PDB file of C-alpha atoms and ligand atoms in Angstrom:
ATOM      1  CA  MET A   1      17.339  14.793   1.546  1.00  0.00           C
ATOM      2  CA  SER A   2      15.461  11.701   2.719  1.00  0.00           C
ATOM      3  CA  THR A   3      14.544   9.012   0.211  1.00  0.00           C
ATOM      4  CA  ALA A   4      11.280   7.079   0.026  1.00  0.00           C
ATOM      5  CA  VAL A   5      10.343   4.182  -2.254  1.00  0.00           C
ATOM      6  CA  VAL A   6       6.641   3.857  -3.043  1.00  0.00           C
ATOM      7  CA  THR A   7       5.455   0.617  -4.632  1.00  0.00           C
ATOM      8  CA  GLY A   8       2.347   1.015  -6.765  1.00  0.00           C
ATOM      9  CA  GLY A   9       3.209   4.701  -6.927  1.00  0.00           C
ATOM     10  CA  ALA A  10       2.147   5.169 -10.540  1.00  0.00           C
ATOM     11  CA  ASN A  11      -1.535   5.451  -9.657  1.00  0.00           C
ATOM     12  CA  GLY A  12      -4.079   6.076  -6.958  1.00  0.00           C
ATOM     13  CA  ILE A  13      -3.025   6.046  -3.321  1.00  0.00           C
ATOM     14  CA  GLY A  14       0.633   5.396  -4.119  1.00  0.00           C
ATOM     15  CA  ARG A  15       0.696   8.330  -6.510  1.00  0.00           C
ATOM     16  CA  GLY A  16      -0.898  10.506  -3.830  1.00  0.00           C
ATOM     17  CA  VAL A  17       1.747   9.420  -1.317  1.00  0.00           C
ATOM     18  CA  ALA A  18       4.557  10.012  -3.810  1.00  0.00           C
ATOM     19  CA  GLY A  19       3.269  13.501  -4.567  1.00  0.00           C
ATOM     20  CA  ARG A  20       2.803  14.427  -0.925  1.00  0.00           C
ATOM     21  CA  LEU A  21       6.263  13.265   0.082  1.00  0.00           C
ATOM     22  CA  ALA A  22       7.890  14.928  -2.944  1.00  0.00           C
ATOM     23  CA  ALA A  23       6.171  18.209  -2.068  1.00  0.00           C
ATOM     24  CA  GLN A  24       7.780  17.996   1.370  1.00  0.00           C
ATOM     25  CA  GLY A  25      11.246  17.565  -0.042  1.00  0.00           C
ATOM     26  CA  TRP A  26      11.609  13.791  -0.057  1.00  0.00           C
ATOM     27  CA  GLN A  27      13.459  12.127  -2.912  1.00  0.00           C
ATOM     28  CA  VAL A  28      10.828   9.643  -4.102  1.00  0.00           C
ATOM     29  CA  VAL A  29      11.313   6.535  -6.226  1.00  0.00           C
ATOM     30  CA  ILE A  30       8.184   4.959  -7.702  1.00  0.00           C
ATOM     31  CA  VAL A  31       8.331   1.183  -8.172  1.00  0.00           C
ATOM     32  CA  ASP A  32       5.458  -0.074 -10.318  1.00  0.00           C
ATOM     33  CA  ARG A  33       4.880  -2.860 -12.815  1.00  0.00           C
ATOM     34  CA  ASP A  34       3.174  -0.410 -15.194  1.00  0.00           C
ATOM     35  CA  ALA A  35       6.333   1.125 -16.655  1.00  0.00           C
ATOM     36  CA  ALA A  36       4.541   3.668 -18.850  1.00  0.00           C
ATOM     37  CA  ALA A  37       2.323   4.937 -16.031  1.00  0.00           C
ATOM     38  CA  ALA A  38       5.285   5.038 -13.655  1.00  0.00           C
ATOM     39  CA  ARG A  39       7.257   7.116 -16.149  1.00  0.00           C
ATOM     40  CA  ALA A  40       4.352   9.507 -16.703  1.00  0.00           C
ATOM     41  CA  THR A  41       3.636   9.925 -12.990  1.00  0.00           C
ATOM     42  CA  ALA A  42       7.300  10.350 -12.131  1.00  0.00           C
ATOM     43  CA  SER A  43       7.608  13.007 -14.814  1.00  0.00           C
ATOM     44  CA  ALA A  44       4.492  14.816 -13.572  1.00  0.00           C
ATOM     45  CA  LEU A  45       5.670  14.761  -9.947  1.00  0.00           C
ATOM     46  CA  GLY A  46       9.349  15.344 -10.649  1.00  0.00           C
ATOM     47  CA  VAL A  47      10.415  12.107  -8.962  1.00  0.00           C
ATOM     48  CA  ASP A  48      12.403   8.993  -9.894  1.00  0.00           C
ATOM     49  CA  HIS A  49      10.934   5.675 -11.008  1.00  0.00           C
ATOM     50  CA  THR A  50      11.915   2.136 -11.811  1.00  0.00           C
ATOM     51  CA  PRO A  51       9.707  -0.630 -13.208  1.00  0.00           C
ATOM     52  CA  ALA A  52       9.344  -3.818 -11.184  1.00  0.00           C
ATOM     53  CA  ASP A  53       6.663  -6.342 -10.343  1.00  0.00           C
ATOM     54  CA  VAL A  54       6.308  -6.838  -6.599  1.00  0.00           C
ATOM     55  CA  THR A  55       5.691 -10.551  -7.121  1.00  0.00           C
ATOM     56  CA  ASP A  56       9.257 -10.887  -8.455  1.00  0.00           C
ATOM     57  CA  PRO A  57      11.791 -10.753  -5.587  1.00  0.00           C
ATOM     58  CA  ASP A  58      14.776 -10.605  -7.969  1.00  0.00           C
ATOM     59  CA  ALA A  59      13.326  -7.645  -9.857  1.00  0.00           C
ATOM     60  CA  LEU A  60      12.584  -5.914  -6.560  1.00  0.00           C
ATOM     61  CA  GLY A  61      16.103  -6.562  -5.316  1.00  0.00           C
ATOM     62  CA  ALA A  62      17.516  -4.914  -8.424  1.00  0.00           C
ATOM     63  CA  ALA A  63      15.051  -2.009  -8.231  1.00  0.00           C
ATOM     64  CA  PHE A  64      15.874  -1.229  -4.581  1.00  0.00           C
ATOM     65  CA  ALA A  65      19.612  -1.644  -5.133  1.00  0.00           C
ATOM     66  CA  GLY A  66      19.375   0.763  -8.061  1.00  0.00           C
ATOM     67  CA  ALA A  67      17.391   3.267  -6.013  1.00  0.00           C
ATOM     68  CA  ALA A  68      19.961   3.092  -3.211  1.00  0.00           C
ATOM     69  CA  ALA A  69      22.830   3.470  -5.671  1.00  0.00           C
ATOM     70  CA  ARG A  70      21.256   6.626  -7.091  1.00  0.00           C
ATOM     71  CA  HIS A  71      19.985   8.199  -3.852  1.00  0.00           C
ATOM     72  CA  GLY A  72      21.678   6.563  -0.873  1.00  0.00           C
ATOM     73  CA  PRO A  73      19.871   4.892   2.037  1.00  0.00           C
ATOM     74  CA  ILE A  74      16.148   4.314   1.621  1.00  0.00           C
ATOM     75  CA  ASP A  75      14.711   6.057   4.663  1.00  0.00           C
ATOM     76  CA  ALA A  76      11.137   4.998   4.038  1.00  0.00           C
ATOM     77  CA  LEU A  77       9.151   2.359   2.178  1.00  0.00           C
ATOM     78  CA  VAL A  78       5.439   2.632   1.392  1.00  0.00           C
ATOM     79  CA  THR A  79       3.860  -0.482  -0.128  1.00  0.00           C
ATOM     80  CA  SER A  80       0.805   0.521  -2.136  1.00  0.00           C
ATOM     81  CA  ALA A  81       0.899  -1.973  -5.030  1.00  0.00           C
ATOM     82  CA  GLY A  82      -2.311  -3.977  -4.916  1.00  0.00           C
ATOM     83  CA  ILE A  83      -5.032  -5.668  -6.944  1.00  0.00           C
ATOM     84  CA  THR A  84      -8.340  -7.336  -6.268  1.00  0.00           C
ATOM     85  CA  ARG A  85     -10.582  -9.972  -7.828  1.00  0.00           C
ATOM     86  CA  VAL A  86     -14.273  -9.936  -6.928  1.00  0.00           C
ATOM     87  CA  GLY A  87     -16.465 -13.008  -7.242  1.00  0.00           C
ATOM     88  CA  ALA A  88     -18.295 -15.789  -5.458  1.00  0.00           C
ATOM     89  CA  SER A  89     -15.867 -17.716  -3.252  1.00  0.00           C
ATOM     90  CA  ALA A  90     -17.306 -21.091  -4.255  1.00  0.00           C
ATOM     91  CA  ASP A  91     -16.344 -20.403  -7.863  1.00  0.00           C
ATOM     92  CA  GLN A  92     -13.095 -18.492  -7.440  1.00  0.00           C
ATOM     93  CA  SER A  93     -10.327 -20.003  -9.523  1.00  0.00           C
ATOM     94  CA  PRO A  94      -7.015 -20.923  -7.921  1.00  0.00           C
ATOM     95  CA  ALA A  95      -5.392 -18.520 -10.390  1.00  0.00           C
ATOM     96  CA  ASP A  96      -7.477 -15.582  -9.126  1.00  0.00           C
ATOM     97  CA  TRP A  97      -6.916 -16.577  -5.485  1.00  0.00           C
ATOM     98  CA  ARG A  98      -3.178 -16.792  -6.028  1.00  0.00           C
ATOM     99  CA  ALA A  99      -3.004 -13.551  -8.006  1.00  0.00           C
ATOM    100  CA  VAL A 100      -4.441 -11.539  -5.116  1.00  0.00           C
ATOM    101  CA  LEU A 101      -2.365 -13.267  -2.448  1.00  0.00           C
ATOM    102  CA  ASP A 102       0.767 -12.967  -4.604  1.00  0.00           C
ATOM    103  CA  VAL A 103       0.497  -9.221  -5.178  1.00  0.00           C
ATOM    104  CA  ASP A 104      -1.214  -7.966  -2.028  1.00  0.00           C
ATOM    105  CA  LEU A 105       0.430 -10.142   0.619  1.00  0.00           C
ATOM    106  CA  SER A 106       3.555 -11.755  -0.831  1.00  0.00           C
ATOM    107  CA  GLY A 107       4.372  -8.624  -2.834  1.00  0.00           C
ATOM    108  CA  THR A 108       4.221  -6.546   0.350  1.00  0.00           C
ATOM    109  CA  PHE A 109       6.547  -8.979   2.099  1.00  0.00           C
ATOM    110  CA  TYR A 110       8.992  -9.112  -0.824  1.00  0.00           C
ATOM    111  CA  ALA A 111       9.117  -5.302  -0.968  1.00  0.00           C
ATOM    112  CA  CYS A 112       9.882  -5.126   2.759  1.00  0.00           C
ATOM    113  CA  GLN A 113      12.606  -7.754   2.307  1.00  0.00           C
ATOM    114  CA  ALA A 114      14.106  -5.900  -0.647  1.00  0.00           C
ATOM    115  CA  ALA A 115      14.111  -2.620   1.277  1.00  0.00           C
ATOM    116  CA  TYR A 116      15.582  -4.009   4.492  1.00  0.00           C
ATOM    117  CA  PRO A 117      19.305  -3.929   3.591  1.00  0.00           C
ATOM    118  CA  HIS A 118      18.912  -0.346   2.377  1.00  0.00           C
ATOM    119  CA  LEU A 119      16.895   0.951   5.350  1.00  0.00           C
ATOM    120  CA  PRO A 120      19.026   2.898   7.819  1.00  0.00           C
ATOM    121  CA  ASP A 121      18.596   2.365  11.543  1.00  0.00           C
ATOM    122  CA  GLY A 122      15.546   4.455  12.434  1.00  0.00           C
ATOM    123  CA  GLY A 123      13.977   3.982   9.001  1.00  0.00           C
ATOM    124  CA  ALA A 124      10.240   3.480   8.558  1.00  0.00           C
ATOM    125  CA  VAL A 125       7.838   1.325   6.577  1.00  0.00           C
ATOM    126  CA  VAL A 126       4.148   1.927   5.965  1.00  0.00           C
ATOM    127  CA  THR A 127       2.166  -0.902   4.410  1.00  0.00           C
ATOM    128  CA  VAL A 128      -1.194  -0.275   2.786  1.00  0.00           C
ATOM    129  CA  ALA A 129      -3.759  -2.684   4.184  1.00  0.00           C
ATOM    130  CA  SER A 130      -7.527  -2.106   3.974  1.00  0.00           C
ATOM    131  CA  ILE A 131     -10.557  -2.204   6.201  1.00  0.00           C
ATOM    132  CA  ALA A 132     -11.137  -5.480   4.332  1.00  0.00           C
ATOM    133  CA  ALA A 133      -8.710  -6.874   6.923  1.00  0.00           C
ATOM    134  CA  PHE A 134     -11.373  -6.320   9.585  1.00  0.00           C
ATOM    135  CA  ARG A 135     -14.673  -6.841   7.747  1.00  0.00           C
ATOM    136  CA  GLY A 136     -16.225  -9.905   6.173  1.00  0.00           C
ATOM    137  CA  LEU A 137     -16.666  -8.537   2.647  1.00  0.00           C
ATOM    138  CA  ALA A 138     -18.675 -10.980   0.555  1.00  0.00           C
ATOM    139  CA  ARG A 139     -17.123 -11.988  -2.804  1.00  0.00           C
ATOM    140  CA  ARG A 140     -13.709 -10.685  -1.711  1.00  0.00           C
ATOM    141  CA  ALA A 141     -12.303 -13.619   0.270  1.00  0.00           C
ATOM    142  CA  ALA A 142      -8.812 -13.466  -1.231  1.00  0.00           C
ATOM    143  CA  TYR A 143      -8.602  -9.708  -0.787  1.00  0.00           C
ATOM    144  CA  CYS A 144      -9.791  -9.842   2.845  1.00  0.00           C
ATOM    145  CA  ALA A 145      -7.376 -12.696   3.621  1.00  0.00           C
ATOM    146  CA  ALA A 146      -4.463 -10.905   1.945  1.00  0.00           C
ATOM    147  CA  LYS A 147      -5.119  -7.635   3.757  1.00  0.00           C
ATOM    148  CA  ALA A 148      -5.537  -9.370   7.127  1.00  0.00           C
ATOM    149  CA  GLY A 149      -2.174 -10.946   6.324  1.00  0.00           C
ATOM    150  CA  VAL A 150      -0.680  -7.513   5.683  1.00  0.00           C
ATOM    151  CA  VAL A 151      -1.841  -6.363   9.131  1.00  0.00           C
ATOM    152  CA  ALA A 152      -0.261  -9.446  10.738  1.00  0.00           C
ATOM    153  CA  LEU A 153       2.924  -9.063   8.686  1.00  0.00           C
ATOM    154  CA  THR A 154       3.170  -5.426   9.777  1.00  0.00           C
ATOM    155  CA  ARG A 155       3.052  -6.430  13.439  1.00  0.00           C
ATOM    156  CA  CYS A 156       5.669  -9.159  12.969  1.00  0.00           C
ATOM    157  CA  LEU A 157       8.140  -6.941  11.140  1.00  0.00           C
ATOM    158  CA  ALA A 158       7.583  -4.140  13.670  1.00  0.00           C
ATOM    159  CA  VAL A 159       8.715  -6.414  16.485  1.00  0.00           C
ATOM    160  CA  GLU A 160      11.471  -8.093  14.488  1.00  0.00           C
ATOM    161  CA  TRP A 161      13.019  -4.881  13.151  1.00  0.00           C
ATOM    162  CA  ALA A 162      12.592  -2.741  16.276  1.00  0.00           C
ATOM    163  CA  GLY A 163      16.142  -3.622  17.329  1.00  0.00           C
ATOM    164  CA  ARG A 164      17.365  -1.369  14.530  1.00  0.00           C
ATOM    165  CA  GLY A 165      14.784   1.267  15.356  1.00  0.00           C
ATOM    166  CA  ILE A 166      12.910   0.534  12.131  1.00  0.00           C
ATOM    167  CA  ARG A 167       9.211   1.260  12.586  1.00  0.00           C
ATOM    168  CA  VAL A 168       6.614  -0.682  10.594  1.00  0.00           C
ATOM    169  CA  ASN A 169       3.000   0.493  10.550  1.00  0.00           C
ATOM    170  CA  ALA A 170      -0.010   0.081   8.281  1.00  0.00           C
ATOM    171  CA  VAL A 171      -2.693   2.374   6.978  1.00  0.00           C
ATOM    172  CA  ALA A 172      -6.052   0.728   6.341  1.00  0.00           C
ATOM    173  CA  PRO A 173      -8.143   2.842   3.982  1.00  0.00           C
ATOM    174  CA  GLY A 174     -11.873   2.514   3.575  1.00  0.00           C
ATOM    175  CA  TRP A 175     -13.163   3.213   0.092  1.00  0.00           C
ATOM    176  CA  VAL A 176     -10.885   5.658  -1.679  1.00  0.00           C
ATOM    177  CA  ASP A 177     -11.707   7.353  -4.953  1.00  0.00           C
ATOM    178  CA  THR A 178      -8.926   5.955  -7.183  1.00  0.00           C
ATOM    179  CA  PRO A 179      -8.701   4.128 -10.557  1.00  0.00           C
ATOM    180  CA  PHE A 180      -8.852   0.889  -8.489  1.00  0.00           C
ATOM    181  CA  LEU A 181     -12.303   1.849  -7.167  1.00  0.00           C
ATOM    182  CA  ARG A 182     -13.514   3.391 -10.441  1.00  0.00           C
ATOM    183  CA  ALA A 183     -12.613   0.142 -12.254  1.00  0.00           C
ATOM    184  CA  ALA A 184     -14.606  -1.829  -9.667  1.00  0.00           C
ATOM    185  CA  ALA A 185     -17.567   0.505 -10.215  1.00  0.00           C
ATOM    186  CA  ASP A 186     -17.286   0.125 -13.989  1.00  0.00           C
ATOM    187  CA  ARG A 187     -17.416  -3.680 -13.582  1.00  0.00           C
ATOM    188  CA  GLY A 188     -20.547  -3.332 -11.453  1.00  0.00           C
ATOM    189  CA  ASP A 189     -18.741  -4.716  -8.385  1.00  0.00           C
ATOM    190  CA  VAL A 190     -19.518  -1.633  -6.274  1.00  0.00           C
ATOM    191  CA  ASP A 191     -22.041   1.186  -6.241  1.00  0.00           C
ATOM    192  CA  LEU A 192     -20.168   4.410  -5.493  1.00  0.00           C
ATOM    193  CA  ASP A 193     -23.234   6.230  -4.115  1.00  0.00           C
ATOM    194  CA  GLU A 194     -23.975   3.338  -1.780  1.00  0.00           C
ATOM    195  CA  LEU A 195     -20.336   3.186  -0.609  1.00  0.00           C
ATOM    196  CA  ALA A 196     -20.258   6.921   0.008  1.00  0.00           C
ATOM    197  CA  GLY A 197     -23.190   6.520   2.395  1.00  0.00           C
ATOM    198  CA  ARG A 198     -21.427   4.014   4.649  1.00  0.00           C
ATOM    199  CA  PRO A 199     -18.773   5.955   6.635  1.00  0.00           C
ATOM    200  CA  PRO A 200     -20.236   7.837   9.597  1.00  0.00           C
ATOM    201  CA  LEU A 201     -18.156  10.829   8.474  1.00  0.00           C
ATOM    202  CA  GLY A 202     -19.767  10.504   5.021  1.00  0.00           C
ATOM    203  CA  GLY A 203     -18.426  10.226   1.487  1.00  0.00           C
ATOM    204  CA  LEU A 204     -15.513   8.485  -0.135  1.00  0.00           C
ATOM    205  CA  ALA A 205     -11.972   9.189   0.985  1.00  0.00           C
ATOM    206  CA  GLY A 206      -9.620  11.034  -1.321  1.00  0.00           C
ATOM    207  CA  VAL A 207      -6.028   9.879  -1.723  1.00  0.00           C
ATOM    208  CA  GLU A 208      -4.998  12.858   0.443  1.00  0.00           C
ATOM    209  CA  ASP A 209      -6.931  11.334   3.359  1.00  0.00           C
ATOM    210  CA  VAL A 210      -4.658   8.304   3.155  1.00  0.00           C
ATOM    211  CA  SER A 211      -1.398  10.072   2.295  1.00  0.00           C
ATOM    212  CA  GLY A 212      -1.864  12.325   5.317  1.00  0.00           C
ATOM    213  CA  VAL A 213      -1.855   9.277   7.599  1.00  0.00           C
ATOM    214  CA  VAL A 214       1.214   7.908   5.802  1.00  0.00           C
ATOM    215  CA  GLU A 215       2.951  11.252   6.283  1.00  0.00           C
ATOM    216  CA  PHE A 216       2.241  11.118  10.022  1.00  0.00           C
ATOM    217  CA  LEU A 217       3.407   7.511  10.368  1.00  0.00           C
ATOM    218  CA  LEU A 218       6.699   8.399   8.653  1.00  0.00           C
ATOM    219  CA  SER A 219       7.194  11.529  10.758  1.00  0.00           C
ATOM    220  CA  ALA A 220       9.086  12.142  13.978  1.00  0.00           C
ATOM    221  CA  GLY A 221       5.694  12.626  15.616  1.00  0.00           C
ATOM    222  CA  ALA A 222       5.203   8.860  15.290  1.00  0.00           C
ATOM    223  CA  ARG A 223       8.648   8.084  16.722  1.00  0.00           C
ATOM    224  CA  PHE A 224       7.204   5.670  19.322  1.00  0.00           C
ATOM    225  CA  VAL A 225       4.483   4.177  17.130  1.00  0.00           C
ATOM    226  CA  THR A 226       5.111   0.786  15.539  1.00  0.00           C
ATOM    227  CA  GLY A 227       3.109  -2.308  14.636  1.00  0.00           C
ATOM    228  CA  GLN A 228      -0.083  -0.258  14.410  1.00  0.00           C
ATOM    229  CA  THR A 229      -2.768  -0.184  11.748  1.00  0.00           C
ATOM    230  CA  VAL A 230      -4.495   3.179  11.363  1.00  0.00           C
ATOM    231  CA  CYS A 231      -7.876   3.069   9.637  1.00  0.00           C
ATOM    232  CA  ALA A 232      -8.492   5.991   7.280  1.00  0.00           C
ATOM    233  CA  ASP A 233     -12.122   5.110   6.686  1.00  0.00           C
ATOM    234  CA  GLY A 234     -14.362   7.834   8.058  1.00  0.00           C
ATOM    235  CA  GLY A 235     -15.280   5.513  10.944  1.00  0.00           C
ATOM    236  CA  TRP A 236     -16.839   2.856   8.717  1.00  0.00           C
ATOM    237  CA  VAL A 237     -15.062  -0.144  10.217  1.00  0.00           C
ATOM    238  CA  TRP A 238     -16.529   0.569  13.662  1.00  0.00           C
ATOM    239  CA  ALA A 239     -20.033   1.497  12.525  1.00  0.00           C
ATOM    240  CA  GLY A 240     -22.751  -1.020  13.310  1.00  0.00           C
TER     241      GLY A 240
HETATM  242  N1  LIG B   1      -9.018   2.418  -3.614  1.00  0.00           N
HETATM  243  C1  LIG B   1      -9.550   1.911  -2.529  1.00  0.00           C
HETATM  244  O1  LIG B   1     -10.743   2.085  -2.260  1.00  0.00           O
HETATM  245  C2  LIG B   1      -8.692   1.132  -1.565  1.00  0.00           C
HETATM  246  C3  LIG B   1      -9.215   0.868  -0.304  1.00  0.00           C
HETATM  247  C4  LIG B   1      -8.449   0.158   0.618  1.00  0.00           C
HETATM  248  C5  LIG B   1      -7.178  -0.273   0.280  1.00  0.00           C
HETATM  249  N2  LIG B   1      -6.698  -0.011  -0.966  1.00  0.00           N
HETATM  250  C6  LIG B   1      -5.367  -0.501  -1.263  1.00  0.00           C
HETATM  251  O2  LIG B   1      -4.544   0.576  -1.616  1.00  0.00           O
HETATM  252  C7  LIG B   1      -3.536   0.112  -2.504  1.00  0.00           C
HETATM  253  C8  LIG B   1      -3.532   1.001  -3.721  1.00  0.00           C
HETATM  254  O3  LIG B   1      -4.817   0.972  -4.301  1.00  0.00           O
HETATM  255  P1  LIG B   1      -5.254   2.064  -5.365  1.00  0.00           P
HETATM  256  O4  LIG B   1      -6.682   2.303  -5.159  1.00  0.00           O
HETATM  257  O5  LIG B   1      -4.303   3.192  -5.363  1.00  0.00           O
HETATM  258  O6  LIG B   1      -5.072   1.187  -6.696  1.00  0.00           O
HETATM  259  P2  LIG B   1      -4.657   1.634  -8.179  1.00  0.00           P
HETATM  260  O7  LIG B   1      -5.104   0.518  -9.055  1.00  0.00           O
HETATM  261  O8  LIG B   1      -5.150   3.003  -8.446  1.00  0.00           O
HETATM  262  O9  LIG B   1      -3.054   1.652  -8.105  1.00  0.00           O
HETATM  263  C9  LIG B   1      -2.358   0.471  -7.811  1.00  0.00           C
HETATM  264  C10 LIG B   1      -0.978   0.541  -8.437  1.00  0.00           C
HETATM  265  O10 LIG B   1      -0.301  -0.677  -8.117  1.00  0.00           O
HETATM  266  C11 LIG B   1       0.363  -1.131  -9.284  1.00  0.00           C
HETATM  267  N3  LIG B   1       0.525  -2.577  -9.220  1.00  0.00           N
HETATM  268  C12 LIG B   1      -0.451  -3.520  -9.238  1.00  0.00           C
HETATM  269  N4  LIG B   1       0.091  -4.744  -9.198  1.00  0.00           N
HETATM  270  C13 LIG B   1       1.440  -4.581  -9.135  1.00  0.00           C
HETATM  271  C14 LIG B   1       2.533  -5.465  -9.085  1.00  0.00           C
HETATM  272  N5  LIG B   1       2.359  -6.796  -9.123  1.00  0.00           N
HETATM  273  N6  LIG B   1       3.781  -4.955  -9.020  1.00  0.00           N
HETATM  274  C15 LIG B   1       3.983  -3.616  -9.036  1.00  0.00           C
HETATM  275  N7  LIG B   1       2.979  -2.719  -9.103  1.00  0.00           N
HETATM  276  C16 LIG B   1       1.718  -3.198  -9.147  1.00  0.00           C
HETATM  277  C17 LIG B   1      -0.536  -0.718 -10.435  1.00  0.00           C
HETATM  278  O11 LIG B   1       0.178  -0.670 -11.665  1.00  0.00           O
HETATM  279  C18 LIG B   1      -1.005   0.650  -9.968  1.00  0.00           C
HETATM  280  O12 LIG B   1      -0.126   1.670 -10.387  1.00  0.00           O
HETATM  281  C19 LIG B   1      -3.867  -1.348  -2.823  1.00  0.00           C
HETATM  282  O13 LIG B   1      -3.068  -2.178  -2.008  1.00  0.00           O
HETATM  283  C20 LIG B   1      -5.311  -1.460  -2.421  1.00  0.00           C
HETATM  284  O14 LIG B   1      -5.629  -2.767  -2.016  1.00  0.00           O
HETATM  285  C21 LIG B   1      -7.419   0.686  -1.896  1.00  0.00           C
END
């Protein structure tokens, strides 16, 4: 049985990925800072979990070592832990800027580092970026910068780790109907009806639209694909 670790797997996209992989026979370990949600999701999906904050490299090291001790080599890593802060750039506090960069960019890097000694030759990583990496989204400077960093990080690791046959790719979702997006709507940061009108294919993505891309990137069908970022956005990023 292959083993996958999914950061941020307690909710949203990560939960969708964890469920999809588990349904296909993967042993899944959810790593999430929300211990209660991770426990509940793991119980619902019949998978393993361990609490850790992706901004804490020591905690991640222990979480990945524990996962490997329980399940053997970690064949795949999916990094879905992420946050955002929305507000005018001129007024954004250093604390808010750092929080987004710490979780979304540094946390992705730390998770890849923690996984590396446990990845077998031929293992695979999928990072979760965003179309924010490619668009100038007003009031989301930290998020756009962090996600552009994730795309660049993905390319670097793909080249650096190719010698061991480890593939590193990214999925870049558009707007996905998750607690992350619902919370943004509740704060008045986004209008869901307006967002649903943007992708040429129409509507918001569901988590299954993202987890399907992750599944492909982890599969043998993507054996010669590395360093790529696949947008799961209904065509929005390329629309005029
Ligand atoms: N929902 C969208 O529209 C959308 C679009 C593009 C990209 N994304 C990206 O997808 C990823 C997942 O988003 P989502 O919509 O599923 O969000 P979500 O809020 O539903 O789930 C995120 C999960 O990450 C966990 N998490 C947050 N900070 C963490 C930390 N420091 N350490 C460990 N776990 C942490 C949370 O506890 C939560 O379980 C994020 O990276 C987000 O930027 C989301």
